[in-house]
Amino acid sequence: MRKFDVKQIMTNAWVAAANAAYFHGGKKAEYFAECLKAEWAFAKRMAAAAVAAPAQKAARVAKAAAEITSIKRWFVKKNFNAAEAFVIETNDWIEVLEETAKAYKLRVHNAKLGNITTWAPKSCCIA
């Protein structure tokens, strides 16, 4: 059985009813029933999304790892010389070789200038 915060649902419904009364005229009690229905529907959708979120999150992480398009500029300037930085900035694609909790091992492919293999923090990788 799901537990809902009924106090929060009621408060949100009254606030929505007050806003509706302000914008459309009338009393907030006239709008309360519809606002309460909408709040309950919203709470149920949020509860269903919370249950489904772990499966979506795992799929998103795998997708993001496969779609790295570049590495943040400040990280490249700090850790590579000018020639290596140019190869990374003008890459054709970036391949993820390994993954840890905080970093990716990347192979940066550049058809004209060669490949570079390096570790980069996940926070510096742009998907």
XYZ file of C-alpha atoms in Angstrom:
127
model
C 0.000 0.000 0.000
C 1.339 3.420 -0.928
C 1.670 6.128 1.656
C 0.726 9.616 0.543
C 1.300 12.873 2.368
C -2.378 13.858 2.631
C -1.574 17.149 4.368
C 0.645 18.211 1.469
C -1.974 17.138 -1.098
C -4.699 19.132 0.662
C -2.441 22.183 1.034
C -1.501 22.070 -2.647
C -5.171 21.720 -3.620
C -6.158 24.776 -1.562
C -3.298 26.807 -3.037
C -4.325 25.780 -6.560
C -7.954 26.665 -5.770
C -6.887 30.077 -4.468
C -4.873 30.685 -7.642
C -7.815 29.631 -9.818
C -10.136 31.950 -7.902
C -7.691 34.811 -8.340
C -7.305 34.290 -12.091
C -10.864 33.285 -12.988
C -12.912 34.993 -10.289
C -15.242 33.446 -7.744
C -14.477 31.695 -4.483
C -11.741 29.169 -3.908
C -14.275 26.680 -2.494
C -15.843 26.549 -5.974
C -12.555 25.303 -7.469
C -11.431 23.079 -4.593
C -13.022 19.804 -5.776
C -11.371 19.926 -9.201
C -8.050 21.001 -7.731
C -8.174 18.154 -5.213
C -8.814 15.635 -8.017
C -5.865 17.046 -9.931
C -3.573 16.888 -6.881
C -4.490 13.260 -6.167
C -3.850 12.352 -9.797
C -0.490 14.136 -9.641
C 0.490 12.347 -6.399
C -0.385 8.968 -7.921
C 1.641 9.726 -11.073
C 4.618 10.759 -8.939
C 4.376 7.558 -6.890
C 4.254 5.475 -10.074
C 7.250 7.359 -11.487
C 9.224 6.763 -8.283
C 8.670 3.021 -8.647
C 9.696 3.032 -12.319
C 12.687 5.381 -11.877
C 15.438 2.816 -11.059
C 14.990 0.947 -14.358
C 15.040 4.194 -16.341
C 18.117 5.467 -14.503
C 20.150 2.351 -15.305
C 19.216 2.620 -18.977
C 20.144 6.305 -19.044
C 23.610 5.715 -17.555
C 24.407 3.054 -20.146
C 23.156 5.318 -22.918
C 25.181 8.316 -21.683
C 28.381 6.257 -21.536
C 28.008 5.286 -25.182
C 27.274 8.830 -26.379
C 30.165 10.935 -25.093
C 30.791 13.633 -27.680
C 33.538 15.704 -26.089
C 35.573 16.451 -22.980
C 35.309 19.759 -21.144
C 37.765 22.324 -22.420
C 39.307 23.269 -19.062
C 40.173 19.611 -18.371
C 41.821 19.220 -21.777
C 43.860 22.428 -21.390
C 45.009 21.418 -17.907
C 46.060 17.828 -18.667
C 47.263 17.708 -22.289
C 49.827 19.524 -24.429
C 48.740 21.629 -27.403
C 48.988 18.819 -29.983
C 47.019 16.354 -27.852
C 44.442 19.027 -27.023
C 43.940 19.696 -30.739
C 43.388 15.969 -31.397
C 40.794 15.825 -28.606
C 38.999 19.015 -29.674
C 38.743 17.887 -33.320
C 37.771 14.276 -32.576
C 35.664 12.153 -34.900
C 34.187 10.130 -32.036
C 34.978 9.075 -28.478
C 34.843 5.419 -27.475
C 34.349 4.312 -23.859
C 36.744 1.459 -23.063
C 36.194 1.096 -19.313
C 34.076 2.688 -16.629
C 34.578 3.130 -12.896
C 32.366 4.856 -10.357
C 33.907 8.254 -11.080
C 35.738 8.063 -14.419
C 35.769 6.711 -17.957
C 38.717 5.292 -19.859
C 38.295 6.866 -23.272
C 39.825 6.393 -26.691
C 39.534 9.598 -28.680
C 39.467 8.809 -32.414
C 40.735 11.313 -34.961
C 41.185 9.972 -38.511
C 43.783 12.555 -39.564
C 45.833 12.908 -36.382
C 45.606 9.538 -34.627
C 44.049 8.240 -31.432
C 44.574 9.113 -27.769
C 43.661 6.835 -24.869
C 43.111 8.545 -21.514
C 41.121 8.528 -18.294
C 38.649 11.378 -17.746
C 36.298 12.102 -14.833
C 32.624 11.568 -15.571
C 31.949 15.185 -14.619
C 34.230 16.325 -17.463
C 32.607 14.192 -20.170
C 29.909 15.825 -22.273
C 27.216 13.519 -23.636
